[in-house]
Coordinates of C-alpha atoms in Angstrom, one line a residue:
Chain N
M1 CA 118.4 136.2 129.7
P2 CA 119.8 133.0 131.0
Q3 CA 117.9 129.8 130.4
S4 CA 117.9 128.4 133.9
N5 CA 116.3 130.1 136.9
P6 CA 118.7 132.7 138.2
P7 CA 120.0 132.0 141.8
L8 CA 118.3 134.2 144.3
W9 CA 120.7 137.0 145.3
W10 CA 119.1 136.9 148.7
S11 CA 117.7 133.9 150.4
K12 CA 116.1 134.5 153.8
P13 CA 118.5 133.1 156.5
S14 CA 117.2 130.9 159.3
A15 CA 115.8 132.4 162.5
I16 CA 118.7 131.0 164.6
L17 CA 121.2 132.6 162.3
R18 CA 119.4 135.9 162.3
Y19 CA 119.2 136.0 166.1
A20 CA 122.8 134.9 166.4
I21 CA 123.8 137.7 164.0
A22 CA 121.8 140.1 166.2
G23 CA 123.8 139.0 169.3
L24 CA 127.1 139.1 167.5
S25 CA 126.4 142.5 166.1
V26 CA 125.7 143.8 169.7
A27 CA 129.0 142.2 170.8
I28 CA 130.9 143.9 167.9
A29 CA 129.2 147.2 168.7
V30 CA 130.3 146.9 172.3
V31 CA 133.9 146.1 171.2
V32 CA 133.9 149.0 168.8
V33 CA 132.6 151.4 171.4
R34 CA 135.2 150.2 173.9
L35 CA 138.0 150.7 171.3
V36 CA 136.8 154.1 170.4
V37 CA 136.6 155.1 174.1
I38 CA 140.2 153.8 174.7
F39 CA 141.8 155.4 171.6
L40 CA 139.7 158.4 170.8
H41 CA 138.5 159.4 174.3
T42 CA 135.0 159.9 173.1
E43 CA 131.8 158.0 173.7
P44 CA 129.9 157.2 170.3
F45 CA 127.6 154.8 172.0
V46 CA 124.3 155.8 170.5
S47 CA 125.4 156.1 166.9
V48 CA 127.3 152.8 166.8
F49 CA 124.4 151.0 168.4
L50 CA 121.9 152.6 166.1
C51 CA 124.0 151.5 163.1
M52 CA 124.2 148.0 164.5
I53 CA 120.4 147.9 165.1
M54 CA 119.6 149.2 161.6
F55 CA 121.9 146.5 160.2
V56 CA 120.3 143.7 162.2
A57 CA 116.8 144.9 161.4
W58 CA 117.7 145.0 157.7
F59 CA 119.4 141.7 157.8
G60 CA 117.1 139.7 160.1
G61 CA 113.9 141.6 160.2
F62 CA 111.8 143.1 162.9
G63 CA 112.3 140.3 165.6
P64 CA 116.1 140.2 165.6
G65 CA 116.0 144.1 165.5
L66 CA 114.0 144.2 168.7
F67 CA 116.3 141.6 170.2
A68 CA 119.3 143.7 169.3
T69 CA 117.6 146.8 170.7
A70 CA 117.0 144.9 174.0
L71 CA 120.6 143.8 174.1
S72 CA 121.7 147.4 173.4
L73 CA 119.6 148.7 176.2
W74 CA 121.2 146.1 178.5
A75 CA 124.7 147.2 177.3
F76 CA 123.6 150.7 177.9
D77 CA 122.6 149.8 181.4
Y78 CA 125.9 148.1 181.9
Y79 CA 128.2 150.8 180.6
L80 CA 126.3 154.0 181.2
V81 CA 124.2 153.5 184.3
A82 CA 126.0 153.8 187.6
P83 CA 127.6 151.9 188.9
I84 CA 129.3 151.7 185.5
N85 CA 130.8 148.5 184.3
S86 CA 128.7 146.5 186.6
F87 CA 125.6 144.3 186.5
T88 CA 124.8 145.1 190.1
L89 CA 121.1 145.6 190.6
K90 CA 120.1 149.0 189.2
F91 CA 116.3 148.4 189.3
N92 CA 115.9 151.7 191.1
S93 CA 115.7 153.9 188.1
F94 CA 115.6 156.9 190.3
A95 CA 119.1 156.1 191.3
M96 CA 120.1 156.9 187.8
E97 CA 121.6 160.2 187.1
I98 CA 118.7 162.3 186.0
N99 CA 120.5 163.5 182.8
E100 CA 120.9 159.9 181.6
F101 CA 117.1 159.3 181.4
P102 CA 116.3 161.3 178.2
R103 CA 119.3 159.7 176.4
I104 CA 117.9 156.3 177.1
V105 CA 114.4 157.3 176.0
L106 CA 115.7 159.0 172.8
F107 CA 118.0 156.0 172.1
T108 CA 115.1 153.6 172.5
I109 CA 112.8 155.6 170.2
A110 CA 115.6 156.0 167.6
A111 CA 116.4 152.3 167.9
L112 CA 112.7 151.3 167.5
F113 CA 112.3 153.7 164.6
A114 CA 115.5 152.4 162.8
N115 CA 114.2 149.0 163.5
L116 CA 110.9 149.7 161.9
L117 CA 112.4 151.5 158.9
S118 CA 114.9 148.8 158.2
A119 CA 112.3 146.0 158.6
A120 CA 109.9 147.9 156.3
Q121 CA 112.6 148.5 153.7
R122 CA 113.5 144.9 154.0
G123 CA 109.9 143.8 153.5
A124 CA 109.6 146.1 150.4
A125 CA 112.8 144.6 149.0
E126 CA 111.5 141.1 149.6
S127 CA 108.2 141.9 148.0
L128 CA 109.9 143.4 145.0
R129 CA 112.2 140.4 144.7
R130 CA 109.2 138.0 144.8
S131 CA 107.5 140.0 142.1
R132 CA 110.5 139.8 140.0
D133 CA 110.8 136.1 140.6
D134 CA 107.1 135.7 139.7
M135 CA 107.6 137.6 136.6
L136 CA 110.6 135.6 135.6
A137 CA 108.6 132.4 136.2
A138 CA 105.7 133.8 134.2
I139 CA 108.1 134.7 131.3
E140 CA 109.6 131.2 131.5
D141 CA 106.1 129.6 131.4
Q142 CA 105.2 131.7 128.5
R143 CA 108.3 130.7 126.7
R144 CA 107.6 127.0 127.4
I145 CA 104.1 127.4 126.1
E146 CA 105.3 129.1 123.0
G147 CA 107.8 126.3 122.5
A148 CA 105.1 123.7 122.9
L149 CA 102.8 125.6 120.5
R150 CA 105.5 125.9 118.0
Q151 CA 106.3 122.2 118.2
S152 CA 102.6 121.4 118.0
E153 CA 102.4 123.5 114.9
T154 CA 105.4 121.8 113.4
Y155 CA 103.8 118.4 114.1
L156 CA 100.5 119.5 112.6
A157 CA 102.3 120.9 109.5
E158 CA 104.3 117.7 109.2
A159 CA 101.1 115.5 109.6
Q160 CA 99.3 117.6 107.0
R161 CA 102.2 117.2 104.6
L162 CA 102.4 113.4 105.3
S163 CA 98.6 112.9 104.9
H164 CA 98.3 115.4 102.0
T165 CA 95.6 117.1 103.9
G166 CA 95.5 120.9 104.2
S167 CA 93.2 122.8 106.4
F168 CA 91.3 126.0 105.7
G169 CA 89.0 128.6 107.2
W170 CA 86.6 130.6 105.2
G171 CA 84.6 133.5 106.4
V172 CA 81.7 133.7 104.0
S173 CA 80.7 137.3 104.5
S174 CA 84.2 138.7 104.7
G175 CA 85.6 136.5 102.0
E176 CA 88.6 135.9 104.1
I177 CA 90.3 132.5 103.6
S178 CA 93.1 131.2 105.6
W179 CA 95.1 128.2 104.4
S180 CA 97.5 126.0 106.1
E181 CA 100.9 125.5 104.6
E182 CA 99.8 122.2 103.0
T183 CA 96.7 123.8 101.5
F184 CA 99.0 126.3 99.7
R185 CA 101.1 123.4 98.5
I186 CA 98.2 121.4 97.3
F187 CA 96.8 124.4 95.3
G188 CA 100.3 125.1 94.0
Y189 CA 100.8 128.5 95.6
D190 CA 103.6 129.9 97.6
K191 CA 102.8 130.3 101.2
A192 CA 101.1 133.6 102.0
V193 CA 99.1 135.1 104.8
S194 CA 95.7 134.6 103.3
A195 CA 94.0 133.2 100.2
T196 CA 90.9 134.2 98.1
V197 CA 88.1 132.3 96.4
D198 CA 89.6 133.5 93.1
M199 CA 92.8 131.7 93.9
V200 CA 90.8 128.5 94.4
L201 CA 88.8 129.0 91.2
Q202 CA 92.0 129.6 89.2
R203 CA 93.2 126.2 90.0
V204 CA 90.0 124.2 89.6
H205 CA 90.0 122.0 86.5
P206 CA 87.8 123.7 83.8
E207 CA 85.5 120.6 83.6
D208 CA 84.8 120.8 87.3
L209 CA 84.6 124.6 87.5
A210 CA 80.7 124.6 87.3
L211 CA 80.5 122.0 90.1
V212 CA 82.8 123.9 92.4
Q213 CA 81.1 127.2 91.7
R214 CA 77.8 125.6 92.4
I215 CA 79.0 124.3 95.7
I216 CA 80.6 127.6 96.8
D217 CA 77.3 129.4 95.9
R218 CA 75.2 126.9 97.8
A219 CA 77.5 127.0 100.8
T220 CA 77.4 130.8 100.7
S221 CA 73.7 130.9 100.8
D222 CA 72.8 128.1 103.2
G223 CA 75.9 127.7 105.3
K224 CA 75.6 124.0 105.4
D225 CA 78.4 121.5 105.5
F226 CA 79.8 120.3 102.2
D227 CA 81.8 117.3 101.1
F228 CA 82.8 116.7 97.5
E229 CA 85.6 115.8 95.2
H230 CA 86.9 117.7 92.2
R231 CA 90.1 118.1 90.1
L232 CA 92.7 120.8 90.0
L233 CA 94.6 121.8 86.9
L234 CA 98.0 123.2 88.0
P235 CA 100.0 125.7 86.0
G236 CA 102.4 122.9 84.9
G237 CA 99.5 121.0 83.4
S238 CA 99.4 118.3 86.0
V239 CA 96.0 117.3 87.3
K240 CA 95.2 116.7 91.0
H241 CA 92.2 115.1 92.6
V242 CA 91.1 116.7 95.9
H243 CA 88.5 115.8 98.4
V244 CA 87.1 118.8 100.2
V245 CA 85.2 118.5 103.5
A246 CA 84.0 121.6 105.4
H247 CA 81.8 122.3 108.4
G248 CA 79.9 125.5 108.7
V249 CA 79.8 127.3 112.0
S250 CA 78.1 130.6 112.9
D251 CA 79.8 133.0 115.2
L252 CA 78.0 135.2 117.9
S253 CA 77.1 137.8 115.4
G254 CA 75.5 135.2 113.1
R255 CA 78.2 135.3 110.4
T256 CA 78.9 131.9 108.8
K257 CA 82.4 130.6 108.8
F258 CA 83.6 127.3 107.3
V259 CA 86.3 125.2 108.7
G260 CA 87.5 122.4 106.5
A261 CA 90.1 120.2 105.0
V262 CA 91.4 119.7 101.5
M263 CA 92.8 116.2 100.9
D264 CA 95.0 115.5 97.9
V265 CA 93.6 112.1 96.8
T266 CA 95.4 112.0 93.5
E267 CA 97.4 108.9 94.3
R268 CA 94.4 107.1 95.7
K269 CA 92.4 108.0 92.6
R270 CA 95.2 106.7 90.3
A271 CA 95.4 103.5 92.3
E272 CA 91.6 103.1 92.0
E273 CA 91.7 103.8 88.3
A274 CA 94.5 101.3 87.8
L275 CA 92.6 98.7 89.8
H276 CA 89.5 99.5 87.9
A277 CA 91.3 99.1 84.6
E278 CA 92.9 95.9 85.8
N279 CA 89.5 94.5 86.9
A280 CA 87.9 95.4 83.5
E281 CA 90.8 93.7 81.8
R282 CA 90.4 90.6 83.9
I283 CA 86.7 90.5 83.3
R284 CA 87.3 90.8 79.6
A285 CA 89.9 88.0 79.7
E286 CA 87.6 85.8 81.7
E287 CA 84.8 86.5 79.2
A288 CA 87.0 85.7 76.3
L289 CA 88.1 82.5 78.0
R290 CA 84.5 81.5 78.7
N291 CA 83.6 82.2 75.1
A292 CA 86.6 80.2 73.8
Q293 CA 85.6 77.3 76.1
A294 CA 82.0 77.5 74.9
D295 CA 83.1 77.6 71.3
L296 CA 85.4 74.6 71.8
A297 CA 82.6 72.7 73.5
R298 CA 80.3 73.6 70.7
A299 CA 82.8 72.5 68.1
A300 CA 83.2 69.2 69.9
R301 CA 79.4 68.8 70.1
L302 CA 79.0 69.5 66.4
T303 CA 81.8 67.0 65.7
T304 CA 80.0 64.3 67.8
M305 CA 76.7 65.2 66.1
G306 CA 78.4 65.0 62.7
E307 CA 79.5 61.4 63.5
L308 CA 75.8 60.7 64.2
A309 CA 74.6 62.5 61.1
A310 CA 73.4 59.3 59.3
S311 CA 71.6 58.0 62.4
I312 CA 70.0 61.4 63.2
A313 CA 68.9 61.7 59.6
H314 CA 67.2 58.3 60.0
E315 CA 65.5 59.5 63.2
V316 CA 64.1 62.4 61.3
N317 CA 63.2 60.3 58.4
Q318 CA 61.1 57.8 60.4
P319 CA 58.3 60.1 61.3
L320 CA 58.4 61.7 57.9
M321 CA 58.0 58.3 56.4
A322 CA 55.0 57.6 58.7
I323 CA 53.6 61.0 57.7
V324 CA 53.8 60.3 54.0
T325 CA 52.3 56.8 54.5
N326 CA 49.5 58.1 56.7
A327 CA 48.7 61.0 54.2
D328 CA 48.5 58.4 51.4
T329 CA 46.2 56.3 53.5
S330 CA 44.0 59.3 54.4
L331 CA 43.7 60.2 50.7
R332 CA 42.7 56.7 49.9
W333 CA 39.9 56.7 52.4
L334 CA 38.7 60.1 51.1
A335 CA 38.8 58.8 47.5
Q336 CA 36.3 56.0 48.2
D337 CA 32.7 56.4 47.4
P338 CA 31.4 57.3 49.9
P339 CA 34.5 58.5 51.6
D340 CA 35.3 56.9 55.0
L341 CA 35.8 60.0 57.0
D342 CA 36.4 58.2 60.3
E343 CA 39.4 56.3 58.9
A344 CA 40.7 59.4 57.1
R345 CA 40.5 61.3 60.4
Q346 CA 42.4 58.5 62.2
A347 CA 45.2 58.7 59.6
A348 CA 45.3 62.4 59.9
E349 CA 45.7 62.1 63.7
R350 CA 48.6 59.8 63.1
I351 CA 50.1 62.5 60.9
V352 CA 49.8 65.0 63.7
R353 CA 51.5 62.7 66.2
A354 CA 54.4 61.9 63.8
G355 CA 54.7 65.5 62.9
H356 CA 55.2 66.4 66.6
R357 CA 57.7 63.7 67.0
A358 CA 59.7 65.0 64.0
G359 CA 59.4 68.5 65.4
D360 CA 60.8 67.4 68.8
I361 CA 63.8 65.7 67.2
I362 CA 64.5 68.8 65.1
R363 CA 64.3 71.0 68.2
T364 CA 66.7 68.7 70.1
I365 CA 69.2 68.9 67.3
H366 CA 68.8 72.6 67.1
A367 CA 69.2 73.0 70.9
L368 CA 72.5 71.1 70.7
A369 CA 73.9 72.7 67.6
R370 CA 73.0 76.3 68.2
K371 CA 75.7 78.7 69.3
S372 CA 74.8 80.1 72.6
T373 CA 76.6 81.3 75.6
P374 CA 76.3 78.9 78.6
E375 CA 73.2 79.6 80.5
M376 CA 72.6 78.2 84.0
T377 CA 69.0 77.0 84.4
R378 CA 67.1 74.5 86.5
F379 CA 66.3 71.5 84.4
D380 CA 65.1 67.9 84.6
V381 CA 68.0 65.5 84.0
N382 CA 65.7 62.7 82.8
A383 CA 64.2 64.8 80.1
A384 CA 67.6 65.9 79.0
I385 CA 68.7 62.3 78.8
A386 CA 65.6 61.4 76.9
D387 CA 66.4 64.0 74.2
V388 CA 69.9 62.7 73.8
L389 CA 68.5 59.1 73.5
T390 CA 66.2 60.3 70.7
L391 CA 69.2 61.4 68.7
T392 CA 71.2 58.2 69.4
R393 CA 68.5 55.6 69.1
G394 CA 69.1 55.3 65.4
E395 CA 72.8 54.9 66.0
L396 CA 72.2 52.2 68.5
R397 CA 69.9 50.4 66.2
R398 CA 72.3 50.8 63.3
H399 CA 75.0 49.1 65.3
D400 CA 72.5 46.5 66.6
L401 CA 73.0 47.6 70.2
L402 CA 70.5 47.1 73.0
L403 CA 69.6 50.0 75.1
E404 CA 68.6 49.8 78.7
T405 CA 67.5 52.9 80.7
E406 CA 66.9 53.2 84.4
L407 CA 65.9 56.8 85.1
A408 CA 65.0 57.4 88.7
A409 CA 61.6 59.1 89.2
D410 CA 62.6 61.0 92.3
L411 CA 65.3 63.2 90.7
E412 CA 65.5 66.8 91.9
P413 CA 66.1 69.4 89.2
V414 CA 69.7 70.3 88.7
L415 CA 71.4 73.6 88.0
G416 CA 73.5 74.0 84.9
D417 CA 73.6 74.6 81.2
R418 CA 71.3 72.0 79.7
G419 CA 73.0 71.9 76.3
Q420 CA 76.4 71.3 77.8
M421 CA 75.1 68.6 80.1
Q422 CA 73.5 66.9 77.1
Q423 CA 76.8 67.1 75.3
V424 CA 78.4 65.2 78.1
I425 CA 75.7 62.5 78.0
L426 CA 75.9 62.3 74.2
N427 CA 79.6 62.0 74.3
L428 CA 79.6 59.2 76.8
I429 CA 76.9 57.3 74.8
V430 CA 78.8 57.7 71.5
N431 CA 82.0 56.6 73.3
G432 CA 80.1 53.5 74.6
I433 CA 78.8 52.7 71.2
E434 CA 82.3 52.9 69.7
A435 CA 83.7 50.8 72.5
M436 CA 81.2 48.1 71.8
N437 CA 81.6 48.3 68.0
A438 CA 85.3 47.6 68.4
G439 CA 84.7 44.2 70.0
M440 CA 82.6 41.3 69.1
H441 CA 81.3 40.5 72.5
R442 CA 77.6 39.8 73.0
P443 CA 75.3 41.0 74.3
R444 CA 76.1 44.5 73.3
M445 CA 74.2 46.5 75.8
L446 CA 74.3 50.2 76.6
R447 CA 72.8 51.1 80.0
V448 CA 71.9 54.7 80.8
S449 CA 70.8 55.5 84.3
S450 CA 70.1 58.4 86.7
E451 CA 69.7 58.5 90.4
M452 CA 70.1 60.7 93.4
A453 CA 73.6 60.3 94.8
G454 CA 73.4 61.5 98.4
P455 CA 71.9 64.9 99.2
G456 CA 72.5 67.6 96.6
N457 CA 73.7 65.5 93.7
V458 CA 72.3 63.7 90.7
L459 CA 74.4 60.8 89.4
I460 CA 74.2 60.0 85.7
A461 CA 75.9 56.8 84.5
V462 CA 76.5 55.4 81.0
A463 CA 77.7 51.7 81.1
D464 CA 78.8 49.7 78.1
T465 CA 79.8 46.1 77.5
G466 CA 82.6 47.0 75.2
M467 CA 86.3 46.3 75.3
G468 CA 86.8 48.2 78.6
L469 CA 89.5 50.5 79.6
D470 CA 93.2 49.7 79.2
P471 CA 94.4 50.1 82.8
A472 CA 97.7 51.6 81.5
K473 CA 95.8 54.3 79.8
A474 CA 92.9 54.7 82.2
D475 CA 94.7 57.6 83.9
H476 CA 95.0 59.6 80.7
I477 CA 91.6 59.2 79.1
F478 CA 90.5 62.6 80.4
D479 CA 93.6 64.4 79.2
A480 CA 93.4 66.7 76.3
F481 CA 94.6 65.3 72.9
F482 CA 94.6 61.8 74.4
T483 CA 92.8 59.4 72.1
T484 CA 92.6 55.7 71.3
K485 CA 90.7 56.3 68.1
P486 CA 92.7 56.7 64.9
E487 CA 90.5 59.6 63.7
G488 CA 89.8 61.0 67.2
M489 CA 91.0 64.4 68.3
G490 CA 91.2 63.4 71.9
M491 CA 89.2 66.4 73.1
G492 CA 85.8 64.7 73.9
L493 CA 86.4 63.4 77.4
A494 CA 88.7 66.4 78.3
I495 CA 85.9 68.8 77.4
C496 CA 83.3 66.6 79.2
R497 CA 85.3 66.7 82.4
S498 CA 85.8 70.4 82.1
I499 CA 82.1 70.9 81.6
V500 CA 81.2 68.7 84.6
E501 CA 83.7 70.4 86.9
T502 CA 82.6 73.8 85.8
H503 CA 79.1 72.7 87.0
G504 CA 80.6 71.7 90.4
G505 CA 80.4 68.0 89.6
R506 CA 82.8 65.1 89.1
L507 CA 83.3 62.8 86.1
W508 CA 85.1 59.5 86.4
A509 CA 85.4 56.0 84.8
S510 CA 85.4 52.5 86.3
P511 CA 85.3 49.0 84.9
N512 CA 81.9 47.5 84.2
S513 CA 81.1 43.9 85.2
P514 CA 81.6 41.4 83.6
R515 CA 83.0 43.6 80.8
G516 CA 83.2 47.1 79.5
S517 CA 83.3 50.4 81.4
I518 CA 81.1 52.7 83.3
F519 CA 81.4 56.5 82.9
Q520 CA 79.5 58.4 85.5
F521 CA 79.2 62.0 86.6
T522 CA 77.5 64.1 89.2
V523 CA 75.6 67.4 88.9
P524 CA 74.6 69.4 91.9
V525 CA 70.9 69.9 92.3
A526 CA 69.5 73.4 92.0
T527 CA 68.9 75.2 95.3
N528 CA 65.3 76.5 95.5
G529 CA 64.2 79.7 93.9
L530 CA 67.5 80.9 92.6
L531 CA 66.9 80.6 88.9
N532 CA 64.0 80.2 86.5
D533 CA 62.9 76.8 85.5
S534 CA 63.8 75.6 82.1
S535 CA 61.2 73.3 80.7
G536 CA 62.5 70.0 79.5
Chain Z
M1 CA 47.6 43.7 68.2
T2 CA 45.4 42.1 65.6
V3 CA 42.7 44.0 64.0
V4 CA 40.2 42.1 61.9
D5 CA 38.6 44.1 59.1
K6 CA 35.1 43.6 58.0
E7 CA 36.0 41.7 54.9
P8 CA 39.5 40.3 55.2
E9 CA 40.9 39.3 51.9
A10 CA 44.5 38.5 52.9
R11 CA 46.7 38.5 56.0
V12 CA 49.9 40.4 56.2
A13 CA 52.5 40.5 59.0
D14 CA 54.4 43.8 59.5
I15 CA 57.6 43.7 61.6
D16 CA 59.0 47.1 62.5
D17 CA 60.5 48.5 65.7
D18 CA 59.1 51.9 65.1
P19 CA 55.6 52.2 66.4
D20 CA 54.7 55.2 64.1
I21 CA 55.8 53.3 61.0
R22 CA 53.9 50.2 62.2
E23 CA 50.7 52.0 62.7
A24 CA 51.1 53.8 59.3
V25 CA 51.6 50.6 57.5
R26 CA 48.6 49.0 59.2
G27 CA 46.5 52.0 58.3
L28 CA 47.6 51.9 54.7
L29 CA 47.0 48.2 54.2
R30 CA 43.6 48.4 55.9
S31 CA 42.6 50.9 53.3
V32 CA 43.1 48.2 50.7
R33 CA 41.2 45.7 52.9
L34 CA 44.2 43.7 54.1
H35 CA 44.3 42.2 57.6
V36 CA 47.6 43.2 59.3
E37 CA 49.4 41.7 62.3
L38 CA 52.0 44.0 63.9
F39 CA 55.3 42.8 65.5
A40 CA 58.0 45.0 67.0
S41 CA 60.8 42.4 66.4
V42 CA 61.6 39.2 64.6
Q43 CA 61.6 37.4 68.0
E44 CA 58.1 38.6 68.8
F45 CA 56.9 37.4 65.4
L46 CA 58.5 34.0 65.8
A47 CA 57.3 33.7 69.4
T48 CA 53.7 34.2 68.4
A49 CA 51.9 31.0 67.8
R50 CA 49.8 31.0 64.6
P51 CA 47.6 28.4 63.0
D52 CA 48.9 29.4 59.6
L53 CA 51.5 31.7 58.0
P54 CA 50.6 35.2 56.7
E55 CA 50.4 35.6 53.0
C56 CA 52.9 38.4 52.9
L57 CA 55.6 39.9 55.1
V58 CA 56.4 43.6 55.5
L59 CA 59.9 43.9 57.0
D60 CA 62.1 46.6 58.2
V61 CA 65.6 45.7 57.0
R62 CA 67.3 46.9 60.2
L63 CA 65.7 45.6 63.3
P64 CA 67.1 45.3 66.8
G65 CA 68.4 41.8 67.5
R66 CA 67.7 39.8 64.4
S67 CA 67.3 41.7 61.2
G68 CA 64.7 41.4 58.5
L69 CA 67.3 39.8 56.2
D70 CA 68.0 37.2 58.8
L71 CA 64.4 36.2 58.9
Q72 CA 64.2 36.1 55.1
D73 CA 67.2 33.7 55.2
E74 CA 65.6 31.5 57.8
L75 CA 62.3 31.3 55.9
A76 CA 64.3 30.4 52.7
K77 CA 66.1 27.7 54.5
A78 CA 62.8 26.3 55.8
N79 CA 61.6 26.4 52.2
L80 CA 58.9 28.8 53.0
H81 CA 58.6 31.2 50.1
L82 CA 56.6 34.1 51.3
P83 CA 56.5 37.4 49.4
V84 CA 58.5 39.9 51.5
I85 CA 58.3 43.7 51.2
F86 CA 61.4 45.4 52.7
I87 CA 61.0 48.9 53.8
S88 CA 63.8 51.0 55.3
G89 CA 64.5 54.5 56.4
H90 CA 68.2 53.9 56.0
A91 CA 69.6 55.3 52.8
D92 CA 72.6 52.9 52.9
V93 CA 70.4 49.8 52.6
G94 CA 69.0 48.4 49.5
S95 CA 71.8 46.7 47.6
G96 CA 69.8 44.3 45.6
H97 CA 71.9 41.2 45.9
E98 CA 71.2 41.0 49.7
I99 CA 67.5 40.8 49.0
R100 CA 67.0 37.7 47.0
C101 CA 63.3 37.8 46.3
G102 CA 60.2 39.8 46.7
R103 CA 62.2 42.9 46.1
V104 CA 60.2 46.1 46.0
P105 CA 61.4 49.7 45.8
D106 CA 61.9 51.5 49.1
Q107 CA 59.2 53.8 50.0
T108 CA 61.7 56.4 50.9

């Protein structure tokens, strides 16, 4: 069958043409009759005209047929009614020869009958033709729809292949499973008409078999939607991850059918696993870095404290000395006769006070020296400074240095690792002491201060009257391994800056007036309620 | 700062910058009936007007500002020979030649 619409073998001619053909046909008939009369000496008027009328009625339909009939009658009148070959008035039919009348009537009836038959035949042929045309058009439509459907199916299969998503239908009671091409591919089967639950179970990873079986059982019993992921173990040994989603529907007879999709999520899973592993690795690396930084900071802290060992020992020794003296005194009062219990008690109270003081110092040393991972807490900066000053007081005195403190009373608690903050303060104080020891300038005064620096920050400053910073080296004092001391490692200030910046603060140095330098740093205050308080 | 005992037999001045040590020394000396005046620094001792000198000095070797040794030197220059007892918590102090008279063993 040709692709395009076939040209109609008959298209209905226009009315003018049909009537013109009718007139022309009558004229031809007249000519034929005349020729026959001349050459054959017979008169076939009726048969020729009937033929002509049949043709016209077939060709042009009922109207042109009637028209041709009328013209025929007129011709009849002209040629056969006396006076012959004349259009003189012949309205007096009685003037007609009486034997002509039945011929006219018979001719008219025959003509009308031929006319009707031809028109009816014509109509039937027309109707048949239209039916055929309609059928052809219907076939064409069908073909087009089939084409569109095929294309749509191709698109769907392509989309399923691209998205690694297969579809399925599962009639629970009948056990019938229909799979799309992609579903067959995902499960590693050749394309077939239908599938079975067993085919699914054969491919399910042994470790997930119980899960899949459980979900199939549940879906069978309750007919509810399901959505889960499991693994497939294919014959080649490769493992796939699939995500199955299905919607349960009941047909008119109450049978449950699931319509769903199987998505091959293996690549996504692998990417997720890789990302996960990468994250874990990064977290481990960060943890290791933090630990290394904490270890380095602690090593630096212990080094600084080692430098202060003699002074710290003295600080511990002072209260111990007081304790021994007071204990001796107490015993003396008790040895008297009678014992002076009041004096003995006063001495004992002094022992208690000195003992607490010694304990506080030991605790401070321990807090600074212990190995601990950095812990962010809220704490009072002034109390932290006071602890550091306890440890350094002996050192200041040993070097005959004056200490001035100006700790603001309105400080808000800060957020940070108290030990590391104390390390920074300790480091700056020790640096100040060393700077002043190097020169002979007087007075030798170390000034430690704290204050609120704008909203949200506490500023801590350590100022000395030492030799001051060499402007040429000022830019490098915070660099690692930069040192001006022969025995120094050059890590102190670098670690200090690292600690301060980790806490979200800033550490910098500037010249003191009239001499020396000021090291100061900021620490952000703790926002309310985030962390537990750490007692000073 | 001065506490007078019921039966004062002698007057002692103690100069120490550590308040706990000061109090301990005063308590000890009071148990042997000695009257003790306490000073936190040499400057404070010198600035305090007194009708007469104490009979004995108890000094911390290392004091902020002027040290106990400085004071001993000054007293020697002024030809004032007072018995001086040095006490110190510092282990590195105590080389005998620095302390010219009134030397006593450290308490520590």
